Every structure is written in C-alpha cells, then in structure tokens.
Amino acid sequence: MKIFVLSLFFIAALGVIEIPLSHTYKTEEEQYAYFKLIQLRRLFGASNVPISNYLDAQYYGPISIGTPPQPFTVVFDTNSPLLWVPSKTCTSLACHTHHTYNSAASSTYKKNGDILYFGYDQGEANGFVSQDTLTWGGFTVKDVEFGEMTYLDGSGWLETKPDGILGMAYFSTSVEKLPPLAFTYLYKQGLVTNNSFAFYLTKNANQAGSTLTLGGYNSTLSKGDWNYIPLYKQEMWTIKIGAISVGGQAISGTGFNATFDTTTSLLVGSFNIVNEINVNIGVVAEDCSNISKLPTVNIVLGGVTYAMPPSAYVLQIPNGNSYQCINGWQPEDLGPGMDNTIILGDLFIRTYYTLFDMGNLRIGLSTAV
C-alpha cells in the first residue's frame, strides 16, 4: 500500500488550509472498469445504494494518528459521521491489505472502548472508540475520538484503496455516544477560524487540482457568485429543491430534496424523479455522438437555477483511443426517509464549488472555475 505524500498549501493569516485530494482511479483502465460496474448494476436491477458507499468513493487524502504519527489514507465523506481506521487487532483479510492503528505504539493514546457497529454496502464494520492525536492538513489535533475497526466483513473492503473514512457529515447524523466529527475538534481547538469546509473537484478524469479546504473556501477556485441555502432538516447535508426541469420541461411533483455527498460519483435519485428526468433526456449514445443534442437539466436551489448541461451529467470514459458515454443520472431506492431525494454527487460538485457551512447550517454554491 502506497502512502501518497501531498504538499499542503497554508493561508495562515486566514486560518485556512488546503489539502490536495487524490483520485481513487489512477489509470483509464481502472476508471473504465468502475463505470462499467455502475452500468451493469443499473442493467441488472441493483436497487439500494447506501450513501456511505466506498465503491462510489473517488477522492481521498492522507492523515496520521498517534505519536509518533502512524500514516493512513482516508475518504473524506460528507455523508458519514465518524473517523475510523483498521485496528492492529483486526484479523479480517481486509485489515491485512491496509494500514492498521497500533495503540501500543502511541504515547498519546487514551482508552475509551465504546462499541461501534456500522453496516455498509460492502459489509459490516465493527470496532470500538479510541482517543489519540490526529495530524490532518499539517495541524496537530489533540485527543480526537475515532473508531478502531476490528472486523471488516465483505469483499468490498479488500477492493478499497484508502484505509478508512474521515466523516464530515452534518453532526446530527451522529448516533448516541458517537464521537464528534474530526473537523469539530479542528475548529474548537482554534486551528481554523471558520466553522466550514469546501470541496473543489476537477472536471476531467485523473486531472490534478481537486482540493479540500478546511476553514472556509478558496476564492480563486470559483467565479465568486456565492449563493447560500439553509439546511432543510437536521440530518446530513440536505436542502430543499425549488424545481427541476429538463430542456424547459418541468419534472412533476413537489417536495424534492437534495443531499450533497462527496462519495457518490453520479447524480443518484429516487425512481420517481430520475426516471422522469431520463425520459426527458432521452438516450445517451454510447459512442458519445449525440452529446451536443441532449437537453440541459436545471435545478433550482435557494431561488437560483443551477444548470447541468450534458457535458456535466454525461460521463465520457476513456476506452483506448475513444470514449464511451454513460448518462450520470441514476435511479435508485435510497432507503427509508429518502423519498423525493436526489444525491448531488461528484458530477454536481465538479460543476459548482460547494461549501459545507457547519457554523451557519447551510450549503454554499459557486460556479467552479
């Protein structure tokens, strides 16, 4: 397992730090295989994709835990509430293919022991809570509670490149006794002065420059046309959708919601919404020959219309000397409480620079450069 050592760019006077993000798929072959899996899943009727889904995770970065620091790579996940890494005491096969945390090797370790259990699409992830120093973005964050996972069940964990998850979900998703978000420690210890963070994702496959900004946003990464939308309910990063239209044709229904998820590659939504969107879009030619003829999808958020042209919602996947195109709108059964919901994943965040503002309980959007 390689450790990707990434340079860090500090804006110390503003209390802001930028962390470059690595892309999970390092080659065109890996990217093509991943999106073919998505296509097959759609064709053969898989219908339930949990929001915290590693197979949909594309961006990750480095952290360290303990003293001296023990290095890990983690998915930065806006729909997961917990920081966790595999424990040295884990005997699951997946733990032998990833870095593991050794509490005995850290002078700053503190025992907690609360039991953790999570169910993911890949299988179970069980363990317990520990407390130690977190090194993240060049900052030393003291006494952070995190999960030591002692059991990772399912082949999905074997296929995952990063070691674990650093959850950045809105805090009310936390269950009883679940530790605070790692970012909360960062803010409360005064290491960043603004209680928000932003994700900028590059538009092209394997393009460098994707960035997680802690403590605000980087004004050079957008056109400055910021719009702020209050959270609709106190769970996840969810806001109300005013309206949806495709090529000027309104999508029927009301009470639509949008959830922002950095670990969903596509634009995933309830069957009643996305099926109608796709009917109005029509067929996306696999050879990409009709992209210019496809309609624009418009989503109204906070009174502002956010256009998703076909160049934004159609995936153009390198395949040798040519490209294969896949419609990024995917209907799914999102589970209880997620009716009338669209998950605005990486395709949307690439188009619109997204600020997750914990201090003001809102989402900020600006057109990405």
Tab-separated table of C-alpha atoms in Angstrom:
chain	number	residue	atom	x	y	z
A	1	MET	CA	0.000	0.000	0.000
A	2	LYS	CA	1.480	3.313	-1.082
A	3	ILE	CA	1.291	6.412	1.022
A	4	PHE	CA	0.677	9.488	-1.082
A	5	VAL	CA	2.606	12.350	0.451
A	6	LEU	CA	0.906	15.517	-0.730
A	7	SER	CA	2.143	19.076	-0.424
A	8	LEU	CA	-0.014	21.336	1.745
A	9	PHE	CA	-0.800	24.964	0.994
A	10	PHE	CA	-1.341	27.175	4.011
A	11	ILE	CA	-3.139	30.509	4.226
A	12	ALA	CA	-2.184	31.003	7.848
A	13	ALA	CA	-3.437	34.539	8.277
A	14	LEU	CA	-6.967	33.462	7.339
A	15	GLY	CA	-6.908	30.242	9.354
A	16	VAL	CA	-7.494	28.255	6.168
A	17	ILE	CA	-5.739	25.147	4.928
A	18	GLU	CA	-5.990	23.394	1.581
A	19	ILE	CA	-5.494	19.657	1.194
A	20	PRO	CA	-4.973	18.239	-2.307
A	21	LEU	CA	-7.148	15.184	-2.943
A	22	SER	CA	-6.048	12.010	-4.684
A	23	HIS	CA	-8.318	10.286	-7.168
A	24	THR	CA	-9.091	6.631	-6.470
A	25	TYR	CA	-8.751	5.658	-10.111
A	26	LYS	CA	-5.174	6.177	-11.229
A	27	THR	CA	-5.480	4.755	-14.748
A	28	GLU	CA	-8.003	4.942	-17.572
A	29	GLU	CA	-8.475	1.185	-17.256
A	30	GLU	CA	-9.474	1.468	-13.595
A	31	GLN	CA	-11.898	4.276	-14.338
A	32	TYR	CA	-13.444	2.381	-17.250
A	33	ALA	CA	-13.872	-0.773	-15.152
A	34	TYR	CA	-15.528	1.191	-12.348
A	35	PHE	CA	-18.110	2.882	-14.523
A	36	LYS	CA	-18.840	-0.348	-16.394
A	37	LEU	CA	-19.695	-1.765	-12.962
A	38	ILE	CA	-22.142	1.102	-12.445
A	39	GLN	CA	-23.676	0.398	-15.847
A	40	LEU	CA	-24.087	-3.306	-15.104
A	41	ARG	CA	-25.572	-2.547	-11.686
A	42	ARG	CA	-28.207	-0.411	-13.391
A	43	LEU	CA	-28.955	-3.032	-16.063
A	44	PHE	CA	-29.358	-5.919	-13.649
A	45	GLY	CA	-31.512	-4.133	-11.112
A	46	ALA	CA	-29.420	-3.474	-8.002
A	47	SER	CA	-31.682	-1.001	-6.257
A	48	ASN	CA	-30.275	0.002	-2.912
A	49	VAL	CA	-27.056	2.007	-2.723
A	50	PRO	CA	-26.309	3.317	0.769
A	51	ILE	CA	-24.990	6.858	0.816
A	52	SER	CA	-21.743	5.821	2.508
A	53	ASN	CA	-20.548	3.615	-0.326
A	54	TYR	CA	-16.831	3.073	-0.880
A	55	LEU	CA	-17.412	1.810	-4.421
A	56	ASP	CA	-18.637	5.298	-5.234
A	57	ALA	CA	-15.733	6.993	-3.424
A	58	GLN	CA	-13.269	8.718	-5.709
A	59	TYR	CA	-11.337	11.231	-3.647
A	60	TYR	CA	-9.132	10.656	-0.625
A	61	GLY	CA	-6.110	12.027	1.190
A	62	PRO	CA	-3.569	11.483	3.963
A	63	ILE	CA	-3.850	11.754	7.749
A	64	SER	CA	-1.814	10.391	10.657
A	65	ILE	CA	-2.912	9.173	14.088
A	66	GLY	CA	-0.774	8.826	17.219
A	67	THR	CA	2.640	9.898	18.492
A	68	PRO	CA	4.818	9.244	16.578
A	69	PRO	CA	2.383	9.620	13.662
A	70	GLN	CA	1.026	6.454	12.050
A	71	PRO	CA	0.043	7.251	8.431
A	72	PHE	CA	-3.284	6.415	6.775
A	73	THR	CA	-5.254	7.378	3.706
A	74	VAL	CA	-8.956	8.132	4.228
A	75	VAL	CA	-12.010	9.003	2.172
A	76	PHE	CA	-13.316	12.458	3.103
A	77	ASP	CA	-17.008	11.630	3.306
A	78	THR	CA	-19.726	14.265	3.776
A	79	ASN	CA	-22.343	11.608	4.483
A	80	SER	CA	-20.535	9.640	7.157
A	81	PRO	CA	-20.234	10.817	10.775
A	82	LEU	CA	-17.093	9.081	12.023
A	83	LEU	CA	-13.346	8.943	11.597
A	84	TRP	CA	-12.216	5.318	11.585
A	85	VAL	CA	-9.245	3.207	10.528
A	86	PRO	CA	-8.491	-0.514	10.883
A	87	SER	CA	-7.031	-1.687	14.184
A	88	LYS	CA	-3.890	-3.767	14.557
A	89	THR	CA	-6.024	-6.245	16.487
A	90	CYS	CA	-8.236	-6.803	13.415
A	91	THR	CA	-7.951	-10.289	11.897
A	92	SER	CA	-10.160	-9.680	8.829
A	93	LEU	CA	-8.411	-10.199	5.496
A	94	ALA	CA	-9.041	-6.590	4.503
A	95	CYS	CA	-7.075	-5.399	7.540
A	96	HIS	CA	-4.011	-7.239	6.243
A	97	THR	CA	-4.135	-5.258	2.997
A	98	HIS	CA	-4.390	-1.841	4.652
A	99	HIS	CA	-2.527	0.176	7.256
A	100	THR	CA	-3.641	-0.542	10.826
A	101	TYR	CA	-3.502	1.538	14.008
A	102	ASN	CA	-1.341	0.276	16.894
A	103	SER	CA	-2.354	1.963	20.146
A	104	ALA	CA	0.615	0.438	21.986
A	105	ALA	CA	2.984	2.353	19.710
A	106	SER	CA	1.495	5.770	20.542
A	107	SER	CA	2.462	7.795	23.610
A	108	THR	CA	-0.687	9.958	23.290
A	109	TYR	CA	-3.224	7.110	23.116
A	110	LYS	CA	-6.142	7.178	25.575
A	111	LYS	CA	-8.527	4.298	26.071
A	112	ASN	CA	-12.270	4.714	25.537
A	113	GLY	CA	-13.724	1.369	24.500
A	114	ASP	CA	-17.281	2.283	23.437
A	115	ILE	CA	-18.500	-0.274	20.899
A	116	LEU	CA	-19.142	0.712	17.276
A	117	TYR	CA	-21.109	-1.049	14.564
A	118	PHE	CA	-21.806	0.139	11.017
A	119	GLY	CA	-23.485	-1.586	8.099
A	120	TYR	CA	-22.217	-0.655	4.640
A	121	ASP	CA	-22.922	-1.943	1.152
A	122	GLN	CA	-19.594	-3.752	1.319
A	123	GLY	CA	-20.414	-5.451	4.620
A	124	GLU	CA	-20.124	-4.787	8.323
A	125	ALA	CA	-17.509	-2.626	10.004
A	126	ASN	CA	-17.239	-3.232	13.745
A	127	GLY	CA	-14.866	-1.931	16.370
A	128	PHE	CA	-14.506	0.416	19.329
A	129	VAL	CA	-13.680	4.027	20.140
A	130	SER	CA	-10.156	5.168	20.966
A	131	GLN	CA	-8.633	8.600	21.541
A	132	ASP	CA	-5.373	9.966	20.193
A	133	THR	CA	-3.652	12.825	18.396
A	134	LEU	CA	-4.736	13.392	14.789
A	135	THR	CA	-2.406	15.010	12.265
A	136	TRP	CA	-4.505	16.452	9.437
A	137	GLY	CA	-3.535	19.054	6.892
A	138	GLY	CA	-0.388	19.886	8.827
A	139	PHE	CA	-2.325	20.562	12.038
A	140	THR	CA	-1.907	18.569	15.247
A	141	VAL	CA	-5.367	17.950	16.684
A	142	LYS	CA	-5.368	16.694	20.278
A	143	ASP	CA	-7.498	13.987	21.921
A	144	VAL	CA	-9.609	13.091	18.899
A	145	GLU	CA	-12.024	10.189	19.369
A	146	PHE	CA	-12.061	7.775	16.441
A	147	GLY	CA	-13.002	4.226	15.564
A	148	GLU	CA	-10.578	1.328	15.687
A	149	MET	CA	-12.239	-1.243	13.453
A	150	THR	CA	-11.555	-4.832	14.450
A	151	TYR	CA	-13.822	-6.502	11.892
A	152	LEU	CA	-14.326	-5.619	8.212
A	153	ASP	CA	-16.681	-8.093	6.614
A	154	GLY	CA	-17.143	-8.237	2.849
A	155	SER	CA	-15.022	-8.273	-0.290
A	156	GLY	CA	-15.709	-4.572	-0.856
A	157	TRP	CA	-13.191	-3.648	1.834
A	158	LEU	CA	-10.494	-5.658	0.034
A	159	GLU	CA	-11.106	-3.675	-3.145
A	160	THR	CA	-10.892	-0.325	-1.368
A	161	LYS	CA	-7.664	1.627	-1.799
A	162	PRO	CA	-7.951	4.039	1.170
A	163	ASP	CA	-7.571	2.634	4.687
A	164	GLY	CA	-10.656	4.204	6.252
A	165	ILE	CA	-13.135	7.070	6.403
A	166	LEU	CA	-12.921	10.585	7.771
A	167	GLY	CA	-16.578	11.502	8.187
A	168	MET	CA	-17.645	15.103	7.529
A	169	ALA	CA	-21.406	14.669	7.742
A	170	TYR	CA	-23.627	17.238	9.376
A	171	PHE	CA	-23.359	16.477	13.118
A	172	SER	CA	-26.965	15.476	13.781
A	173	THR	CA	-26.437	12.227	11.845
A	174	SER	CA	-24.446	11.051	14.857
A	175	VAL	CA	-25.996	8.235	16.830
A	176	GLU	CA	-25.902	8.073	20.627
A	177	LYS	CA	-22.355	8.087	22.039
A	178	LEU	CA	-20.792	8.540	18.585
A	179	PRO	CA	-17.707	10.809	18.796
A	180	PRO	CA	-17.812	14.340	17.356
A	181	LEU	CA	-16.612	14.942	13.820
A	182	ALA	CA	-12.858	15.251	13.399
A	183	PHE	CA	-13.425	18.687	11.850
A	184	THR	CA	-15.271	19.781	15.010
A	185	TYR	CA	-12.092	19.175	17.040
A	186	LEU	CA	-10.106	21.176	14.492
A	187	TYR	CA	-12.437	24.163	14.842
A	188	LYS	CA	-12.908	24.014	18.616
A	189	GLN	CA	-9.150	23.869	19.194
A	190	GLY	CA	-8.765	27.093	17.204
A	191	LEU	CA	-6.773	25.566	14.368
A	192	VAL	CA	-9.181	27.028	11.822
A	193	THR	CA	-11.184	30.190	12.450
A	194	ASN	CA	-14.183	29.468	10.237
A	195	ASN	CA	-16.505	26.548	11.007
A	196	SER	CA	-16.840	25.401	7.397
A	197	PHE	CA	-15.041	23.461	4.695
A	198	ALA	CA	-15.255	23.280	0.909
A	199	PHE	CA	-14.723	20.686	-1.814
A	200	TYR	CA	-13.398	21.589	-5.252
A	201	LEU	CA	-13.305	18.674	-7.699
A	202	THR	CA	-11.625	18.880	-11.089
A	203	LYS	CA	-13.783	18.278	-14.148
A	204	ASN	CA	-11.643	15.854	-16.144
A	205	ALA	CA	-10.623	12.255	-15.444
A	206	ASN	CA	-7.358	11.985	-13.491
A	207	GLN	CA	-6.874	15.766	-13.594
A	208	ALA	CA	-4.835	17.164	-10.710
A	209	GLY	CA	-6.099	20.016	-8.567
A	210	SER	CA	-9.014	18.579	-6.564
A	211	THR	CA	-8.912	20.275	-3.157
A	212	LEU	CA	-10.469	20.060	0.283
A	213	THR	CA	-10.282	23.461	2.003
A	214	LEU	CA	-10.624	23.485	5.796
A	215	GLY	CA	-11.807	26.668	7.495
A	216	GLY	CA	-13.579	28.323	4.566
A	217	TYR	CA	-13.072	28.301	0.813
A	218	ASN	CA	-10.532	29.395	-1.792
A	219	SER	CA	-11.889	32.344	-3.771
A	220	THR	CA	-9.642	31.511	-6.759
A	221	LEU	CA	-11.484	28.238	-7.367
A	222	SER	CA	-14.821	29.795	-8.289
A	223	LYS	CA	-16.323	32.750	-10.101
A	224	GLY	CA	-17.444	34.308	-6.823
A	225	ASP	CA	-21.195	34.092	-7.376
A	226	TRP	CA	-21.945	32.546	-3.977
A	227	ASN	CA	-25.479	31.514	-3.048
A	228	TYR	CA	-26.254	30.146	0.423
A	229	ILE	CA	-29.110	27.723	1.085
A	230	PRO	CA	-30.168	26.761	4.629
A	231	LEU	CA	-30.271	23.097	5.564
A	232	TYR	CA	-33.754	21.655	5.263
A	233	LYS	CA	-33.560	19.164	8.107
A	234	GLN	CA	-31.048	18.319	10.786
A	235	GLU	CA	-29.618	15.251	9.192
A	236	MET	CA	-26.960	15.033	6.539
A	237	TRP	CA	-26.255	17.970	4.199
A	238	THR	CA	-29.804	18.241	2.833
A	239	ILE	CA	-31.563	21.261	1.324
A	240	LYS	CA	-34.885	21.849	-0.454
A	241	ILE	CA	-35.145	21.793	-4.248
A	242	GLY	CA	-37.366	24.524	-5.684
A	243	ALA	CA	-37.914	22.897	-9.066
A	244	ILE	CA	-36.330	20.597	-11.652
A	245	SER	CA	-36.699	20.884	-15.416
A	246	VAL	CA	-35.165	19.174	-18.441
A	247	GLY	CA	-34.923	21.203	-21.629
A	248	GLY	CA	-37.630	23.511	-20.276
A	249	GLN	CA	-39.951	20.642	-19.346
A	250	ALA	CA	-40.767	20.674	-15.612
A	251	ILE	CA	-40.429	17.451	-13.641
A	252	SER	CA	-43.744	16.642	-11.971
A	253	GLY	CA	-44.135	16.531	-8.222
A	254	THR	CA	-43.181	18.675	-5.245
A	255	GLY	CA	-41.217	18.389	-2.014
A	256	PHE	CA	-37.919	17.427	-3.638
A	257	ASN	CA	-34.742	17.397	-1.533
A	258	ALA	CA	-31.047	17.452	-2.428
A	259	THR	CA	-28.304	15.807	-0.385
A	260	PHE	CA	-24.656	16.653	-1.080
A	261	ASP	CA	-22.333	13.651	-0.999
A	262	THR	CA	-18.641	13.652	-1.876
A	263	THR	CA	-18.581	9.854	-2.058
A	264	THR	CA	-21.252	9.436	-4.720
A	265	SER	CA	-19.817	9.762	-8.210
A	266	LEU	CA	-23.095	10.259	-10.037
A	267	LEU	CA	-26.437	12.057	-9.735
A	268	VAL	CA	-28.439	9.446	-7.884
A	269	GLY	CA	-32.077	9.905	-7.002
A	270	SER	CA	-35.455	8.436	-6.207
A	271	PHE	CA	-37.071	6.481	-9.058
A	272	ASN	CA	-39.982	8.899	-9.431
A	273	ILE	CA	-37.636	11.843	-10.037
A	274	VAL	CA	-34.772	10.351	-12.022
A	275	ASN	CA	-36.863	8.129	-14.289
A	276	GLU	CA	-38.777	11.208	-15.450
A	277	ILE	CA	-35.537	13.149	-15.881
A	278	ASN	CA	-34.141	10.347	-18.044
A	279	VAL	CA	-37.292	10.111	-20.153
A	280	ASN	CA	-36.877	13.792	-20.980
A	281	ILE	CA	-33.144	13.452	-21.612
A	282	GLY	CA	-33.589	10.529	-23.977
A	283	VAL	CA	-30.924	8.046	-24.990
A	284	VAL	CA	-27.258	8.904	-24.399
A	285	ALA	CA	-25.334	7.354	-27.275
A	286	GLU	CA	-22.540	5.091	-26.053
A	287	ASP	CA	-20.233	6.448	-28.753
A	288	CYS	CA	-20.867	9.993	-27.439
A	289	SER	CA	-22.162	11.106	-30.847
A	290	ASN	CA	-25.246	12.964	-29.589
A	291	ILE	CA	-23.968	14.869	-26.547
A	292	SER	CA	-24.441	18.260	-28.199
A	293	LYS	CA	-28.096	17.417	-28.919
A	294	LEU	CA	-29.051	16.460	-25.338
A	295	PRO	CA	-31.041	18.881	-23.140
A	296	THR	CA	-29.817	20.796	-20.092
A	297	VAL	CA	-31.121	19.786	-16.661
A	298	ASN	CA	-31.926	22.797	-14.455
A	299	ILE	CA	-32.181	22.522	-10.663
A	300	VAL	CA	-33.469	25.455	-8.599
A	301	LEU	CA	-31.753	25.714	-5.201
A	302	GLY	CA	-32.283	28.675	-2.907
A	303	GLY	CA	-34.011	30.587	-5.693
A	304	VAL	CA	-31.068	30.213	-8.091
A	305	THR	CA	-31.121	27.969	-11.166
A	306	TYR	CA	-28.165	25.609	-11.439
A	307	ALA	CA	-27.706	24.345	-14.973
A	308	MET	CA	-26.336	20.884	-15.640
A	309	PRO	CA	-25.606	20.728	-19.384
A	310	PRO	CA	-24.967	17.332	-20.981
A	311	SER	CA	-21.229	17.961	-20.719
A	312	ALA	CA	-21.713	17.963	-16.918
A	313	TYR	CA	-24.070	14.992	-16.462
A	314	VAL	CA	-22.744	12.654	-19.181
A	315	LEU	CA	-19.676	10.636	-18.219
A	316	GLN	CA	-17.135	10.444	-21.037
A	317	ILE	CA	-14.998	7.460	-20.122
A	318	PRO	CA	-11.649	6.873	-21.869
A	319	ASN	CA	-11.607	3.490	-23.596
A	320	GLY	CA	-8.435	3.029	-25.587
A	321	ASN	CA	-8.368	5.586	-28.381
A	322	SER	CA	-12.015	6.535	-27.985
A	323	TYR	CA	-14.596	7.345	-25.319
A	324	GLN	CA	-17.708	5.638	-24.033
A	325	CYS	CA	-20.542	7.771	-22.694
A	326	ILE	CA	-22.880	6.951	-19.802
A	327	ASN	CA	-25.775	9.011	-18.504
A	328	GLY	CA	-24.854	10.118	-14.979
A	329	TRP	CA	-28.475	10.269	-13.767
A	330	GLN	CA	-29.103	7.007	-11.927
A	331	PRO	CA	-32.389	5.968	-10.284
A	332	GLU	CA	-32.042	4.088	-7.007
A	333	ASP	CA	-34.006	3.033	-3.949
A	334	LEU	CA	-32.291	5.228	-1.382
A	335	GLY	CA	-33.982	3.654	1.595
A	336	PRO	CA	-36.303	4.917	4.354
A	337	GLY	CA	-36.595	8.660	4.747
A	338	MET	CA	-35.010	9.372	1.354
A	339	ASP	CA	-38.141	9.636	-0.806
A	340	ASN	CA	-38.164	12.524	-3.288
A	341	THR	CA	-34.414	12.946	-2.848
A	342	ILE	CA	-31.540	13.476	-5.254
A	343	ILE	CA	-27.962	12.896	-4.164
A	344	LEU	CA	-25.866	15.604	-5.790
A	345	GLY	CA	-22.573	13.779	-6.051
A	346	ASP	CA	-19.259	14.484	-7.721
A	347	LEU	CA	-20.755	15.414	-11.109
A	348	PHE	CA	-22.577	18.343	-9.491
A	349	ILE	CA	-19.726	19.323	-7.163
A	350	ARG	CA	-17.337	19.439	-10.128
A	351	THR	CA	-19.632	21.980	-11.743
A	352	TYR	CA	-20.386	24.006	-8.598
A	353	TYR	CA	-17.783	24.597	-5.901
A	354	THR	CA	-19.503	23.530	-2.662
A	355	LEU	CA	-19.113	24.984	0.840
A	356	PHE	CA	-20.328	22.925	3.808
A	357	ASP	CA	-21.000	25.583	6.430
A	358	MET	CA	-21.437	23.986	9.868
A	359	GLY	CA	-21.398	27.306	11.672
A	360	ASN	CA	-24.432	28.671	9.817
A	361	LEU	CA	-26.129	25.336	8.966
A	362	ARG	CA	-26.164	25.940	5.237
A	363	ILE	CA	-24.720	24.927	1.881
A	364	GLY	CA	-22.867	27.484	-0.242
A	365	LEU	CA	-22.588	27.135	-4.028
A	366	SER	CA	-20.495	28.978	-6.567
A	367	THR	CA	-19.671	28.216	-10.201
A	368	ALA	CA	-16.398	26.299	-10.248
A	369	VAL	CA	-13.578	27.554	-12.461
